[in-house]
Coordinates of C-alpha atoms in Angstrom, one line a residue:
M32 CA 85.3 47.9 108.1
F33 CA 86.2 46.4 111.8
D34 CA 86.0 43.5 113.9
P35 CA 82.4 44.0 115.6
E36 CA 80.6 44.4 112.1
A37 CA 82.6 41.2 111.0
D38 CA 82.3 39.2 114.0
F39 CA 78.6 39.4 113.8
W40 CA 78.6 37.4 110.6
Y41 CA 81.2 34.8 112.0
E42 CA 79.1 34.0 114.9
N43 CA 75.6 34.2 113.4
L44 CA 76.0 32.9 109.8
P45 CA 76.4 29.3 110.7
N46 CA 73.2 29.2 112.3
T47 CA 71.6 29.5 108.9
A48 CA 71.4 27.5 106.0
L49 CA 73.8 29.6 104.1
G50 CA 77.0 28.2 105.6
N51 CA 80.2 29.2 107.7
V52 CA 81.7 32.3 106.2
L53 CA 85.0 31.3 108.0
A54 CA 85.6 27.7 106.1
N55 CA 87.6 28.8 103.5
N56 CA 90.4 31.9 104.4
I57 CA 92.2 33.2 101.6
S58 CA 95.6 35.0 101.8
I59 CA 95.9 38.0 99.1
P60 CA 98.8 40.4 99.1
G61 CA 98.1 44.0 99.6
L62 CA 95.2 43.6 102.3
S63 CA 95.2 45.2 105.6
P64 CA 97.8 43.7 108.0
L65 CA 95.0 43.5 110.6
Y66 CA 92.6 41.7 108.1
P67 CA 94.8 39.8 105.8
H68 CA 92.3 37.3 104.6
V69 CA 89.1 36.7 102.4
H70 CA 86.8 34.3 104.3
C71 CA 84.2 32.3 102.2
T72 CA 81.7 29.7 103.1
E73 CA 82.4 25.9 102.2
N74 CA 80.7 26.3 98.7
G75 CA 81.9 29.6 97.9
E76 CA 78.8 31.1 97.7
I77 CA 79.3 33.8 100.2
C78 CA 82.6 35.8 101.0
Q79 CA 83.3 38.3 103.6
L80 CA 86.2 41.2 103.9
T81 CA 87.1 43.5 106.3
A82 CA 88.5 46.5 104.6
G83 CA 89.7 48.5 107.5
E84 CA 88.6 52.0 108.7
S85 CA 89.3 55.2 107.0
E86 CA 89.7 55.9 103.2
I87 CA 92.8 55.0 102.6
N88 CA 92.7 51.4 104.2
A89 CA 89.3 50.7 102.4
A90 CA 90.7 51.9 99.0
T91 CA 94.2 49.9 99.3
T92 CA 92.5 46.9 100.6
M93 CA 89.8 46.9 97.9
M94 CA 92.3 47.5 95.0
A95 CA 94.2 44.5 96.3
F96 CA 91.1 42.6 96.1
V97 CA 89.8 43.2 92.9
L98 CA 93.2 43.0 91.1
S99 CA 93.9 39.4 92.7
D100 CA 93.9 36.6 90.3
Q101 CA 92.5 34.2 92.7
F102 CA 88.8 35.4 91.9
D103 CA 86.7 36.1 89.0
L104 CA 84.4 39.1 90.0
R105 CA 83.1 39.9 86.8
K106 CA 79.4 38.8 88.0
T107 CA 79.9 39.3 91.8
Y108 CA 77.5 41.6 93.7
F109 CA 79.3 43.7 96.2
L110 CA 77.5 44.9 99.3
S111 CA 79.4 47.6 101.2
A112 CA 78.3 47.8 104.5
G113 CA 79.1 49.4 107.9
I114 CA 77.8 51.5 110.7
A115 CA 77.6 55.1 110.6
G116 CA 76.1 58.5 112.1
I117 CA 72.6 59.3 111.1
S118 CA 70.9 62.5 110.5
P119 CA 67.8 62.8 112.8
K120 CA 66.2 64.4 109.9
M121 CA 66.2 61.2 108.3
G122 CA 66.2 58.3 110.6
T123 CA 67.2 56.9 113.8
L124 CA 69.3 54.5 115.6
G125 CA 69.3 51.2 114.2
S126 CA 68.0 52.3 110.6
V127 CA 69.0 50.7 107.7
A128 CA 70.2 53.3 104.9
L129 CA 70.8 52.3 101.2
S130 CA 72.5 55.0 99.2
R131 CA 72.5 56.0 95.6
F132 CA 75.1 58.5 95.9
S133 CA 78.2 58.7 98.2
V134 CA 80.0 62.1 98.5
Q135 CA 83.1 63.0 99.7
V136 CA 82.0 66.1 101.7
A137 CA 85.4 67.0 103.1
L138 CA 87.6 67.3 99.8
Q139 CA 87.1 71.4 100.3
Y140 CA 89.1 74.0 101.4
E141 CA 88.6 74.8 104.9
I142 CA 88.9 78.0 107.0
D143 CA 88.6 77.8 110.9
A144 CA 84.9 78.8 111.6
R145 CA 86.3 81.4 114.1
E146 CA 87.8 83.2 111.2
M147 CA 85.3 82.6 108.5
P148 CA 83.7 85.6 106.7
A149 CA 80.6 87.3 108.2
N150 CA 78.4 85.8 105.4
F151 CA 79.5 82.3 105.4
S152 CA 77.5 79.6 107.0
T153 CA 80.4 77.3 107.2
G154 CA 84.3 77.2 107.2
Y155 CA 84.1 74.5 104.3
L156 CA 84.7 76.0 100.6
P157 CA 84.7 74.2 97.5
Y158 CA 87.8 74.0 95.2
G159 CA 87.8 76.9 93.1
A160 CA 84.9 78.7 95.0
Y161 CA 84.2 81.8 96.5
M162 CA 81.4 81.0 98.6
P163 CA 80.2 78.0 100.3
Y164 CA 78.0 75.2 98.3
E165 CA 79.0 76.5 94.8
Y166 CA 80.1 73.8 92.6
P167 CA 83.6 73.2 92.6
S168 CA 85.7 74.2 89.8
V169 CA 88.8 72.2 90.4
I170 CA 87.6 68.9 90.1
Y171 CA 89.6 65.9 91.5
G172 CA 87.3 62.9 90.0
T173 CA 86.2 61.4 93.4
E174 CA 83.7 64.0 94.6
V175 CA 80.5 62.0 93.9
M176 CA 79.9 58.4 93.1
E177 CA 76.6 57.2 91.7
V178 CA 75.4 53.5 91.8
N179 CA 72.6 51.3 90.2
E180 CA 69.4 52.8 91.7
N181 CA 67.4 50.0 90.6
L182 CA 69.6 47.7 92.2
R183 CA 69.5 50.0 95.5
D184 CA 65.8 49.7 95.6
A185 CA 65.7 46.1 95.2
A186 CA 68.2 45.8 98.0
A187 CA 65.9 48.1 100.2
E188 CA 63.1 46.0 99.2
L189 CA 64.9 42.7 100.4
A190 CA 66.1 44.5 103.7
T191 CA 62.5 45.3 104.8
R192 CA 61.9 41.5 105.4
A193 CA 64.3 41.7 108.3
Q194 CA 62.9 42.1 111.8
L195 CA 65.0 45.3 112.8
V196 CA 65.6 45.6 116.6
T197 CA 65.8 48.4 118.9
S198 CA 66.2 48.8 123.0
T199 CA 64.7 50.9 125.7
D200 CA 68.0 52.1 126.3
T201 CA 68.2 53.5 122.6
T202 CA 64.7 55.1 122.6
D203 CA 65.5 56.8 125.9
Y204 CA 67.9 59.3 123.9
C205 CA 65.9 59.4 121.0
E206 CA 63.2 61.1 123.0
Y207 CA 65.6 64.3 123.6
Y208 CA 65.1 64.9 119.8
R209 CA 61.3 65.5 120.3
Q210 CA 62.6 69.1 121.3
G211 CA 63.3 69.7 117.6
G212 CA 59.7 69.1 116.5
E213 CA 58.7 67.6 113.1
T214 CA 62.4 68.3 111.7
Y215 CA 63.6 65.7 114.0
A216 CA 60.3 63.4 113.9
P217 CA 62.3 60.5 112.2
A218 CA 64.7 60.3 115.3
T219 CA 62.0 59.2 117.7
A220 CA 60.2 56.7 115.3
G221 CA 61.5 53.0 115.4
P222 CA 64.3 51.5 113.2
S223 CA 63.2 51.4 109.6
V224 CA 64.8 51.1 105.8
I225 CA 65.5 54.2 104.4
K226 CA 66.6 55.3 100.8
C227 CA 69.1 58.0 101.0
D228 CA 72.6 59.3 100.3
A229 CA 75.9 58.8 102.2
A230 CA 78.9 61.5 103.2
T231 CA 82.3 60.1 103.3
S232 CA 85.1 61.8 105.3
D233 CA 87.8 60.7 107.4
V234 CA 86.9 63.4 109.5
Y235 CA 84.5 61.8 112.2
Y236 CA 82.4 65.2 112.3
S237 CA 79.8 65.8 115.0
G238 CA 77.4 68.7 115.7
T239 CA 74.5 70.7 114.1
L240 CA 76.7 73.1 112.1
L241 CA 79.2 70.6 110.5
S242 CA 76.4 68.1 109.8
E243 CA 74.1 70.9 108.0
A244 CA 77.0 72.2 106.0
F245 CA 77.7 68.6 104.6
E246 CA 73.8 67.9 104.0
N247 CA 74.1 70.9 102.1
T248 CA 77.4 69.8 100.2
T249 CA 75.7 66.4 99.3
K250 CA 72.5 68.2 98.1
S251 CA 74.6 70.7 96.0
W252 CA 77.2 68.3 94.4
T253 CA 74.5 65.7 93.2
N254 CA 72.5 68.3 91.7
Q255 CA 69.2 67.3 93.8
S256 CA 66.5 69.6 94.7
A257 CA 65.8 68.0 98.3
L258 CA 67.9 67.1 101.3
T259 CA 68.9 63.4 100.7
Y260 CA 71.8 63.2 102.9
C261 CA 71.3 60.6 105.9
V262 CA 74.4 58.8 107.1
S263 CA 78.2 59.8 107.7
A264 CA 80.8 57.3 106.9
Q265 CA 84.5 56.9 106.0
E266 CA 84.8 54.5 103.5
D267 CA 82.0 54.1 100.7
S268 CA 83.6 56.6 98.2
A269 CA 86.9 54.7 98.6
V270 CA 85.6 51.2 98.1
L271 CA 83.4 52.6 95.0
Q272 CA 86.2 54.3 93.4
A273 CA 88.3 50.8 93.6
L274 CA 85.5 49.0 92.0
M275 CA 84.8 51.6 89.4
R276 CA 88.5 51.5 88.2
A277 CA 88.4 47.7 88.3
A278 CA 85.2 48.1 86.2
V279 CA 87.2 50.3 83.7
S280 CA 89.4 46.9 83.2
G281 CA 86.3 44.6 83.0
L282 CA 87.2 43.0 86.3
V283 CA 83.9 43.8 87.9
D284 CA 80.6 45.1 87.0
F285 CA 80.2 48.3 88.8
S286 CA 76.2 48.0 88.3
R287 CA 76.3 45.4 90.9
A288 CA 77.5 47.5 93.9
I289 CA 75.6 48.2 96.8
V290 CA 76.1 50.7 99.4
M291 CA 74.5 50.1 102.8
R292 CA 74.9 51.7 106.3
T293 CA 73.1 51.5 109.8
G294 CA 73.0 54.4 112.4
S295 CA 74.9 53.7 115.6
D296 CA 74.8 57.2 116.5
F297 CA 73.4 60.6 115.4
D298 CA 75.6 62.9 113.5
R299 CA 74.2 66.0 115.3
P300 CA 72.9 66.5 119.3
P301 CA 69.4 67.3 120.2
P302 CA 68.4 70.8 121.0
S303 CA 69.1 70.6 124.7
I304 CA 72.2 68.9 124.6
G305 CA 76.0 70.3 123.3
A306 CA 77.9 68.9 120.6
F307 CA 80.8 67.7 123.1
Q308 CA 78.6 66.3 125.3
H309 CA 76.8 64.5 122.5
L310 CA 80.0 63.1 121.1
R311 CA 82.1 61.9 123.8
L312 CA 80.2 62.1 127.2
L313 CA 76.9 60.7 126.6
D314 CA 76.2 56.9 125.8
L315 CA 73.4 57.1 122.9
N316 CA 73.3 53.1 123.1
G317 CA 73.0 52.7 119.5
F318 CA 76.0 50.5 118.7
E319 CA 74.8 47.2 119.4
I320 CA 71.5 47.4 117.6
S321 CA 73.3 48.9 114.5
I322 CA 75.5 45.9 114.3
Q323 CA 72.7 43.5 114.7
N324 CA 70.4 45.4 112.1
L325 CA 73.4 45.6 109.6
Y326 CA 73.5 41.6 109.7
L327 CA 69.8 41.4 109.9
A328 CA 69.1 43.6 106.9
G329 CA 72.2 42.4 105.2
L330 CA 71.3 38.9 105.5
E331 CA 68.2 39.3 103.6
I332 CA 69.9 40.9 101.0
V333 CA 72.3 38.0 100.4
K334 CA 69.4 35.3 100.8
G335 CA 67.6 37.2 98.1
V336 CA 70.4 37.4 95.7
I337 CA 71.0 33.7 96.2
T338 CA 67.4 32.8 96.0
D339 CA 66.8 34.6 92.9
W340 CA 69.9 34.1 91.1
D341 CA 68.7 32.3 88.0
S342 CA 65.5 34.4 87.7
T343 CA 67.0 37.8 88.4
Y344 CA 70.6 38.4 89.6
S345 CA 72.8 36.1 87.2
I346 CA 71.8 38.6 84.1
G347 CA 72.2 41.7 86.5
V348 CA 69.6 44.3 87.5
K349 CA 69.7 46.8 84.4
P350 CA 70.5 50.4 85.5
T351 CA 68.5 53.4 84.4
N352 CA 70.2 56.1 85.9
Y353 CA 74.2 57.3 85.3
L354 CA 76.6 55.1 87.1
G355 CA 80.1 56.2 88.3
D356 CA 82.1 59.2 89.2
I357 CA 82.1 63.0 88.2
L358 CA 84.3 62.6 85.4
G359 CA 81.9 60.3 83.2
T360 CA 84.7 57.3 83.3
L361 CA 82.4 54.8 82.8
G362 CA 80.5 56.4 79.9
G363 CA 77.6 58.3 79.6
Q364 CA 77.0 61.8 81.0
P365 CA 76.9 62.4 84.6
D366 CA 73.7 63.8 86.3
F367 CA 75.8 66.1 88.2
G368 CA 79.1 68.3 87.9
P369 CA 80.4 70.0 84.9
G370 CA 79.6 66.8 82.5
S371 CA 81.7 63.9 81.4
V372 CA 85.5 64.8 80.4
F373 CA 85.5 61.9 78.0
G374 CA 82.7 63.0 75.8
G375 CA 80.1 60.5 77.2
V376 CA 82.1 57.6 76.0
G377 CA 84.3 56.7 79.0
I378 CA 87.5 55.4 78.8
S379 CA 88.8 51.9 77.8
L380 CA 92.0 50.3 78.8
A381 CA 91.9 48.1 75.7
S382 CA 92.9 51.3 73.3
D383 CA 95.6 53.5 73.7
T384 CA 93.9 56.1 71.4
A385 CA 91.8 58.6 73.2
P386 CA 88.0 58.1 73.0
P387 CA 86.2 60.5 70.5
V388 CA 84.2 63.2 71.7
V389 CA 80.4 61.9 71.7
V390 CA 77.9 63.2 73.8
G391 CA 74.9 60.8 74.7
P392 CA 73.2 58.6 77.4
P393 CA 74.6 56.1 79.2
T394 CA 75.5 53.0 77.5
F395 CA 76.1 49.6 79.2
S396 CA 77.7 46.6 77.4
P397 CA 76.8 43.0 78.3
G398 CA 80.6 42.1 78.5
P399 CA 82.4 39.1 77.0
S400 CA 80.7 35.7 76.8
G401 CA 81.6 32.9 78.8
W402 CA 81.5 34.6 82.0
T403 CA 81.1 32.3 85.0
P404 CA 78.5 33.7 87.2
A405 CA 80.0 35.5 90.0
A406 CA 78.1 37.4 92.4
L407 CA 79.8 39.0 95.2
G408 CA 78.4 41.1 98.1
L409 CA 80.9 43.3 100.0
Y410 CA 79.8 44.2 103.3
F411 CA 81.6 47.3 104.2
S412 CA 82.4 46.6 107.4
L413 CA 83.1 45.2 105.4
V414 CA 81.2 42.2 105.2
P415 CA 80.9 41.5 101.4
W416 CA 78.8 39.4 99.7
L417 CA 79.4 37.7 96.7
R418 CA 77.0 35.7 94.6
S419 CA 79.3 34.0 92.0
R420 CA 79.7 30.7 90.5
M421 CA 83.2 30.2 90.5
R422 CA 85.6 28.3 88.3
R423 CA 87.3 26.5 91.1
P424 CA 84.8 25.9 93.4
S425 CA 81.7 26.9 92.1
C426 CA 80.9 30.2 93.9
D427 CA 77.3 31.4 93.9
V428 CA 77.4 34.3 96.4
L429 CA 80.2 35.8 97.5
I430 CA 79.9 38.1 100.6
L431 CA 82.7 40.1 99.3
R432 CA 85.4 37.7 100.5
C433 CA 85.1 34.8 97.7
P434 CA 84.6 35.6 94.1
Q435 CA 85.5 32.8 91.8
I436 CA 88.4 31.2 93.4
R437 CA 91.2 30.3 90.9
S438 CA 93.7 28.8 93.4
K439 CA 93.4 26.4 96.3
P440 CA 92.1 28.3 99.2
N441 CA 94.6 28.8 102.0
T442 CA 92.8 27.5 105.1
G443 CA 94.0 27.8 108.9
L444 CA 93.3 31.6 109.4
V445 CA 95.1 33.5 112.2
K446 CA 92.9 35.3 114.6
I447 CA 94.2 38.9 114.8
S448 CA 92.6 40.6 117.7
R449 CA 91.9 44.2 118.1
T450 CA 91.5 46.3 121.2
P451 CA 88.7 49.0 120.6

């Protein structure tokens, strides 16, 4: 997403056997003017792309990337990774979260909380609804994105191999959450790998009321019986939408997308501290360890994909859950929302005729023969990973920056600096 997340890869990956991700720097039209290159290792196994912060930056960058004819991404693994706010109900600073759902929680009506009806618990109201937490009756299509749960679980298992770091400065602030009793117990434990869900919102929200509103939105819109929301982010749904739309044209395999975040701050304060004080006046000291743990956990995932490429990841991790958006774009019936608008068969750009209305379980085709294995990992701070065997250099793992390179890489990256 931004410099600090990417810099950790640039500085530390060369110290491993995986190579230097700045060895090849490829220019692609349409990338962020702040981050105009895709960076790849010498052999093209790992690539990294910084998408930029916010939904618009992430969506436009990813769309430009997946539509580029310089890469073959059909067998690439995408690791979308970045730092995030974390719920003290689910984890602590430095924890690593891997998600099945990404929910665009702010895609709602909003009434100033000072003017909301007395029986409302939040000023957010789903489109077409008359009460908070009703299911929206006006659907845009980006409300919920669901990725391959089996791949998520495999990535989480790989991430547990990392020796996550913490600091005494961080634990000092975490101790305030003991005032919240058992509800906030995860905040006072050490960093760990957790499986939960992500909220996407350009609004950097903070505070108990907003965080509880969006955790309930996540529960409602994903049709789950328990609270699974754990991290707040700005880009995940945007990245997944771009990948899904590319999958419709056969450019990527959406079942190879991974969403990972690390907690750099808490999305709500402990009971004794005010929301503004928590957001702007106090230092939680979680930034440095979140950046480190993002790299440490991500590195294990990348290494796992590369090491087990022939035995596991070349053919893919078969999904057993629904994949895609609320509309049923990729086929199958969503396990959330009003059901597929495409009759369960999804859409294909290969035909100009409307798909027949057929209701059934999700189906996944193997894709055309003759694919060159391309695994891509997208890092959402965007440090992507790409495991790919490319046509022009052979690419085994791409860190989201380099799928199969079809043209000669442009070297000589111009470093663009940003002031935080």
